[in-house]
C-alpha cells in the first residue's frame, strides 16, 4: 500500500489476473483510486481458469467473444 501511495502510477496492468499474487495488489490500487487493467494473455483463459477475484477498470482481450465471456 505504501509503495502504491508513494509512486501513484497512472495505471497498473495485471498480466496475471488469474493467479493468486496479483489481485490483492490490484484491489489495493483500486481502493487508492489508481486505474487498473487486466491483460488476459491467452484466448482460453476466461473459460479454463479460475474466475477473476476482482473487477478491473478495463481489460485487454483477444476477441469480442472474450468480452462477452466476462459478462
Short mmCIF file of C-alpha atoms in Angstrom, two decimals:
data_model
loop_
_atom_site.label_atom_id
_atom_site.label_comp_id
_atom_site.label_asym_id
_atom_site.label_seq_id
_atom_site.Cartn_x
_atom_site.Cartn_y
_atom_site.Cartn_z
CA UNK A 1 0.00 0.00 0.00
CA UNK A 2 2.74 2.46 0.94
CA UNK A 3 4.61 1.87 -2.29
CA UNK A 4 1.46 2.49 -4.34
CA UNK A 5 0.78 5.67 -2.38
CA UNK A 6 4.34 6.90 -2.90
CA UNK A 7 4.55 6.06 -6.61
CA UNK A 8 0.96 6.99 -7.59
CA UNK A 9 1.15 5.35 -11.03
CA UNK A 10 -1.26 6.48 -13.74
CA UNK A 11 -2.28 2.87 -14.43
CA UNK A 12 -1.42 -0.60 -13.19
CA UNK A 13 -1.66 -3.51 -15.64
CA UNK A 14 -2.08 -7.04 -14.35
CA UNK A 15 -0.53 -9.61 -16.67
CA UNK A 16 -1.66 -12.48 -14.42
CA UNK A 17 -5.19 -11.63 -13.26
CA UNK A 18 -5.98 -15.32 -12.57
CA UNK A 19 -3.02 -16.01 -10.29
CA UNK A 20 -3.22 -15.51 -6.53
CA UNK A 21 -0.45 -12.91 -6.14
CA UNK A 22 -1.71 -10.04 -8.33
CA UNK A 23 -5.37 -9.50 -7.32
CA UNK A 24 -4.55 -8.19 -3.81
CA UNK A 25 -2.24 -5.53 -5.29
CA UNK A 26 -4.84 -4.58 -7.86
CA UNK A 27 -7.60 -4.38 -5.25
CA UNK A 28 -5.45 -2.04 -3.17
CA UNK A 29 -4.74 0.12 -6.21
CA UNK A 30 -8.46 0.42 -6.86
CA UNK A 31 -9.03 1.44 -3.23
CA UNK A 32 -6.46 4.19 -3.74
CA UNK A 33 -8.17 5.36 -6.92
CA UNK A 34 -5.43 4.11 -9.26
CA UNK A 35 -6.88 2.75 -12.52
CA UNK A 36 -6.35 -0.97 -13.13
CA UNK A 37 -6.27 -3.04 -16.28
CA UNK A 38 -6.23 -6.83 -16.71
CA UNK A 39 -4.36 -8.32 -19.65
CA UNK A 40 -5.84 -11.73 -20.43
CA UNK A 41 -2.86 -13.33 -22.13
CA UNK A 42 -4.48 -16.37 -23.71
CA UNK A 43 -7.63 -16.80 -25.75
CA UNK A 44 -8.96 -19.54 -23.45
CA UNK A 45 -8.10 -18.09 -20.04
CA UNK A 46 -11.57 -16.83 -19.23
CA UNK A 47 -13.23 -20.22 -19.69
CA UNK A 48 -10.48 -22.53 -18.40
CA UNK A 49 -9.00 -20.64 -15.45
CA UNK A 50 -10.40 -19.74 -12.06
CA UNK A 51 -12.59 -16.71 -12.10
CA UNK A 52 -11.11 -13.26 -11.60
CA UNK A 53 -11.44 -12.25 -7.98
CA UNK A 54 -11.80 -8.51 -8.56
CA UNK A 55 -13.24 -6.24 -11.22
CA UNK A 56 -10.75 -4.20 -13.19
CA UNK A 57 -11.35 -0.79 -14.69
CA UNK A 58 -10.52 -2.11 -18.16
CA UNK A 59 -9.39 -5.27 -19.92
CA UNK A 60 -7.03 -6.15 -22.77
CA UNK A 61 -8.61 -9.08 -24.62
CA UNK A 62 -8.06 -11.07 -27.80
CA UNK A 63 -11.62 -11.03 -29.12
CA UNK A 64 -15.16 -9.81 -28.68
CA UNK A 65 -16.13 -13.32 -27.62
CA UNK A 66 -13.81 -12.96 -24.63
CA UNK A 67 -15.54 -9.67 -23.81
CA UNK A 68 -18.87 -11.48 -23.85
CA UNK A 69 -17.50 -14.21 -21.57
CA UNK A 70 -16.53 -11.59 -19.00
CA UNK A 71 -20.18 -10.59 -18.55
#
